[in-house]
Amino acid sequence: MDLLVGYDGSPAATTAIRVGTRLFPKARAQITFVQTPPFASPALRKRLRLTSRSVSELSEAVEREGKFEAQLIADTGVALATAGGWEAEALLKQAWGGEGIGLAQLAETTKPAAVVVGSRGLSGSEAMLGSVSELLVLHSPVPVLVTKQTLLATEYQALATGPVLVGVDGSAGAATAVAAAQALFPGREVVAVSVSDGSGAEATAADGVRVVTTAPSRGRGAGATADALIASADEHGAAALVVGSRGRTGLKRVLLGSVAKSLLHTTYRPVVVVPSS
């Protein structure tokens, strides 16, 4: 399995590699640092401004030393990934449209099985991830795994062997999410969870996939559906949650796009968002 991993040297990015190596053992990973303007950290730019004698010299130095700085960060990520059992290599990309767009572009050209990112990176202009993870989810042509730092011991232990829960609502997007879960997690139990909306309709899933129906503990809407999925994941000791980027529209079913966004903000377990198309 080939993976594209966003890495910026932050604790969140380190956790993403740690989680990823347990969810996808023996994968091949491109550990990617995306450079955006001004292409160097504030500390490095400050030092170069003090030593450069002209604007041209400063520009050349920022380009040269910024690339070296980025390579060191990516190489650190490669070392972490290799220690976790992955076959890994460093990849650098300069992107003018932002880190999320840069990663989505790479996913479009390299066609990995999934992209792996942390939910939050470093602060300020040193950040690579954070809101970037949401932007990536919107534009990536392949599934995106988003991880968080504060996993409990039981949640971390579940990564290696726990079942994978997929939110389903009877839509084509949910069916795509189930198929993606089976492809990404071969040998794992895949459980399709349908959150009842009171209409009496029943969701179905592919052969060999157990379907569980649950009800929200409070109200309706995306937040209530996400909470119900999280509660089901806790009950089953899930390794990860998988949802489609979009579900059914209209009054009868909650739009899974909204549920995906709610899950990214509320659950601490890894979330895989699968593009519907």
Coordinates of C-alpha atoms in Angstrom, one line a residue:
M1 CA 0.0 0.0 0.0
D2 CA 1.3 3.4 -1.0
L3 CA 0.7 6.4 1.3
L4 CA 1.3 10.2 1.1
V5 CA 2.1 11.6 4.6
G6 CA 2.1 15.3 5.4
Y7 CA 4.8 16.0 7.9
D8 CA 6.0 19.4 9.3
G9 CA 8.0 18.3 12.4
S10 CA 5.2 19.1 14.8
P11 CA 4.0 16.8 17.6
A12 CA 0.7 16.3 15.7
A13 CA 2.6 15.2 12.5
T14 CA 4.7 12.9 14.6
T15 CA 1.5 11.4 16.1
A16 CA 0.1 11.0 12.5
I17 CA 3.1 8.8 11.6
R18 CA 2.9 6.8 14.8
V19 CA -0.9 6.2 14.3
G20 CA -0.4 5.5 10.6
T21 CA 2.2 2.8 11.1
R22 CA -0.2 0.9 13.4
L23 CA -3.2 1.3 11.2
F24 CA -1.3 0.5 7.9
P25 CA 1.7 -1.7 8.8
K26 CA 4.3 -2.4 6.2
A27 CA 3.1 0.4 3.9
R28 CA 5.3 2.4 1.6
A29 CA 5.1 6.1 2.5
Q30 CA 6.2 9.4 0.9
I31 CA 6.9 11.7 3.9
T32 CA 6.1 15.1 2.4
F33 CA 7.0 18.6 3.5
V34 CA 5.1 21.2 1.6
Q35 CA 6.9 24.6 1.4
T36 CA 4.8 27.7 1.1
P37 CA 5.9 31.3 0.8
P38 CA 8.2 32.7 2.2
F39 CA 9.7 29.1 2.0
A40 CA 11.7 29.3 5.3
S41 CA 11.0 29.4 9.0
P42 CA 11.0 32.8 10.8
A43 CA 14.1 32.0 12.7
L44 CA 16.0 31.1 9.6
R45 CA 14.8 34.2 7.7
K46 CA 15.8 36.4 10.6
R47 CA 19.4 35.0 10.6
L48 CA 19.7 35.3 6.8
R49 CA 18.5 39.0 6.9
L50 CA 21.3 39.7 9.3
T51 CA 24.0 38.2 7.1
S52 CA 22.8 39.0 3.6
R53 CA 24.3 42.1 1.9
S54 CA 21.7 42.6 -0.7
V55 CA 18.1 41.7 -1.5
S56 CA 19.3 39.3 -4.3
E57 CA 21.7 37.6 -1.9
L58 CA 18.9 37.3 0.7
S59 CA 16.5 35.8 -1.9
E60 CA 19.1 33.2 -3.0
A61 CA 19.9 32.4 0.6
V62 CA 16.3 31.9 1.6
E63 CA 15.7 29.6 -1.4
R64 CA 18.9 27.5 -0.7
E65 CA 18.7 27.3 3.1
G66 CA 14.9 26.9 3.1
K67 CA 15.2 23.9 0.9
F68 CA 17.9 22.5 3.2
E69 CA 15.7 23.1 6.3
A70 CA 12.8 21.4 4.6
Q71 CA 14.9 18.4 3.7
L72 CA 16.0 18.0 7.3
I73 CA 12.4 18.0 8.5
A74 CA 11.3 15.5 5.9
D75 CA 14.3 13.3 6.7
T76 CA 13.3 13.3 10.3
G77 CA 9.8 12.1 9.3
V78 CA 11.4 9.4 7.2
A79 CA 13.4 8.2 10.2
L80 CA 10.2 8.0 12.4
A81 CA 8.3 6.2 9.7
T82 CA 11.1 3.7 9.1
A83 CA 11.3 3.0 12.8
G84 CA 7.6 2.3 12.8
G85 CA 8.0 -0.4 10.1
W86 CA 7.3 1.6 6.9
E87 CA 9.4 1.8 3.8
A88 CA 9.7 5.5 3.5
E89 CA 11.2 8.3 1.4
A90 CA 11.3 12.1 1.7
L91 CA 9.4 14.3 -0.7
L92 CA 9.5 18.1 -0.9
K93 CA 7.0 20.3 -2.7
Q94 CA 6.7 24.0 -3.1
A95 CA 3.1 25.2 -3.2
W96 CA 1.8 28.8 -3.8
G97 CA -1.8 27.8 -3.1
G98 CA -1.3 26.6 0.4
E99 CA -0.3 23.3 2.0
G100 CA -3.7 21.6 1.7
I101 CA -3.9 22.3 -2.0
G102 CA -0.3 21.2 -2.4
L103 CA -1.0 17.9 -0.7
A104 CA -4.1 17.4 -2.8
Q105 CA -2.2 18.1 -6.0
L106 CA 0.4 15.5 -5.0
A107 CA -2.4 13.0 -4.3
E108 CA -3.8 13.7 -7.7
T109 CA -0.5 13.0 -9.4
T110 CA 1.0 10.2 -7.3
K111 CA -2.3 8.4 -6.6
P112 CA -1.6 6.9 -3.2
A113 CA -4.1 4.7 -1.4
A114 CA -4.6 7.4 1.2
V115 CA -3.2 10.7 2.5
V116 CA -2.2 10.8 6.2
V117 CA -2.1 14.1 8.2
G118 CA -2.3 15.3 11.7
S119 CA -5.2 17.5 12.7
R120 CA -3.0 20.4 13.8
G121 CA 0.5 21.5 13.2
L122 CA 2.9 24.2 14.4
S123 CA 1.5 27.7 15.0
G124 CA 2.0 30.7 12.8
S125 CA 3.9 30.7 9.5
E126 CA 5.7 27.5 10.5
A127 CA 2.4 25.5 10.4
M128 CA 1.9 22.9 7.8
L129 CA -1.2 21.2 9.1
G130 CA -4.2 22.4 11.2
S131 CA -7.0 23.9 9.1
V132 CA -4.9 22.4 6.3
S133 CA -6.4 19.0 7.1
E134 CA -9.9 20.3 6.4
L135 CA -8.9 21.9 3.2
L136 CA -7.2 18.7 2.1
V137 CA -10.3 16.7 2.9
L138 CA -12.3 19.0 0.6
H139 CA -9.9 18.7 -2.4
S140 CA -8.2 15.3 -2.1
P141 CA -9.1 12.8 -4.8
V142 CA -8.2 9.9 -2.5
P143 CA -9.2 9.0 1.1
V144 CA -7.7 11.2 3.9
L145 CA -6.8 9.9 7.3
V146 CA -6.8 12.7 9.9
T147 CA -5.3 11.9 13.4
K148 CA -5.3 13.7 16.7
Q149 CA -2.6 13.7 19.4
T150 CA -4.6 13.0 22.6
L151 CA -5.4 9.3 22.2
L152 CA -6.1 7.4 25.4
A153 CA -4.2 4.1 26.0
T154 CA -7.2 2.0 25.0
E155 CA -7.7 4.0 21.8
Y156 CA -4.0 3.6 20.9
Q157 CA -4.1 -0.1 21.6
A158 CA -7.1 -0.5 19.3
L159 CA -5.2 0.9 16.3
A160 CA -3.4 -2.3 15.5
T161 CA -6.3 -4.8 15.7
G162 CA -9.6 -3.0 16.4
P163 CA -12.5 -3.0 13.9
V164 CA -13.2 -0.2 11.5
L165 CA -16.5 1.6 11.8
V166 CA -18.1 3.1 8.7
G167 CA -21.0 5.6 8.9
V168 CA -23.7 4.6 6.4
D169 CA -26.9 6.3 5.3
G170 CA -27.9 4.3 2.2
S171 CA -26.2 6.8 -0.1
A172 CA -23.8 6.1 -2.9
G173 CA -21.1 8.0 -0.9
A174 CA -21.6 5.7 2.1
A175 CA -21.3 2.6 -0.2
T176 CA -18.0 4.1 -1.5
A177 CA -16.8 4.6 2.0
V178 CA -17.5 0.9 2.9
A179 CA -15.6 -0.2 -0.2
A180 CA -12.7 2.1 0.7
A181 CA -12.6 0.7 4.3
Q182 CA -12.4 -2.8 3.0
A183 CA -9.6 -1.9 0.6
L184 CA -7.6 0.1 3.2
F185 CA -8.0 -2.3 6.1
P186 CA -7.8 -5.8 4.6
G187 CA -8.3 -8.5 7.3
R188 CA -10.0 -6.1 9.7
E189 CA -13.7 -6.4 10.7
V190 CA -15.6 -3.6 9.0
V191 CA -18.8 -2.6 10.8
A192 CA -21.3 -0.4 9.1
V193 CA -23.1 1.9 11.5
S194 CA -26.4 3.5 10.6
V195 CA -27.7 6.3 12.7
S196 CA -31.5 6.1 12.7
D197 CA -33.4 9.3 11.9
G198 CA -36.8 7.9 12.8
S199 CA -38.0 7.3 9.3
G200 CA -37.9 3.5 9.6
A201 CA -35.6 3.1 6.6
E202 CA -32.7 0.6 7.0
A203 CA -29.3 1.0 5.6
T204 CA -27.5 -1.9 3.9
A205 CA -23.9 -2.7 3.3
A206 CA -21.7 -5.0 1.2
D207 CA -21.6 -8.7 1.8
G208 CA -19.5 -9.7 4.8
V209 CA -20.0 -6.3 6.5
R210 CA -22.0 -6.3 9.7
V211 CA -24.6 -3.5 9.9
V212 CA -25.4 -1.9 13.3
T213 CA -28.3 0.5 13.8
T214 CA -28.0 3.1 16.6
A215 CA -30.0 6.2 17.6
P216 CA -28.7 9.6 18.6
S217 CA -28.9 10.3 22.3
R218 CA -30.0 13.9 21.7
G219 CA -31.9 15.6 18.9
R220 CA -31.0 15.4 15.2
G221 CA -28.6 16.8 12.8
A222 CA -24.9 16.4 11.9
G223 CA -23.7 16.9 15.5
A224 CA -26.1 14.3 16.9
T225 CA -25.2 11.8 14.2
A226 CA -21.5 12.3 14.8
D227 CA -21.9 11.8 18.5
A228 CA -23.8 8.6 17.9
L229 CA -21.0 7.3 15.6
I230 CA -18.4 8.2 18.3
A231 CA -20.4 6.4 21.0
S232 CA -20.6 3.3 18.7
A233 CA -16.8 3.5 18.0
D234 CA -16.2 3.6 21.8
E235 CA -18.5 0.6 22.3
H236 CA -16.8 -1.5 19.7
G237 CA -13.3 -0.4 20.5
A238 CA -12.8 0.9 17.0
A239 CA -9.4 1.5 15.4
A240 CA -10.8 4.2 13.1
L241 CA -14.0 5.8 11.8
V242 CA -14.6 6.0 8.1
V243 CA -17.2 8.4 6.4
G244 CA -18.0 9.5 3.0
S245 CA -17.4 13.2 2.2
R246 CA -21.1 13.5 1.2
G247 CA -24.2 11.5 1.9
R248 CA -27.9 11.9 1.1
T249 CA -29.4 15.4 0.9
G250 CA -32.9 16.4 1.9
L251 CA -34.9 15.9 5.1
K252 CA -34.8 12.1 5.4
R253 CA -31.1 11.7 5.8
V254 CA -28.4 13.7 7.4
L255 CA -25.8 14.9 4.9
L256 CA -22.6 12.9 5.6
G257 CA -20.5 15.9 4.6
S258 CA -21.6 17.7 7.7
V259 CA -21.2 14.5 9.7
A260 CA -17.6 14.2 8.4
K261 CA -16.9 17.8 9.5
S262 CA -18.4 17.2 12.9
L263 CA -16.3 14.0 13.4
L264 CA -13.1 15.8 12.5
H265 CA -13.8 18.4 15.2
T266 CA -15.1 16.1 18.0
T267 CA -13.7 12.6 17.9
Y268 CA -10.2 11.7 19.2
R269 CA -10.1 8.5 17.1
P270 CA -8.6 8.6 13.6
V271 CA -11.1 9.6 10.9
V272 CA -10.8 8.5 7.3
V273 CA -12.9 10.8 4.9
V274 CA -13.5 9.1 1.6
P275 CA -14.3 11.3 -1.5
S276 CA -17.7 10.4 -2.9
S277 CA -16.7 10.6 -6.6

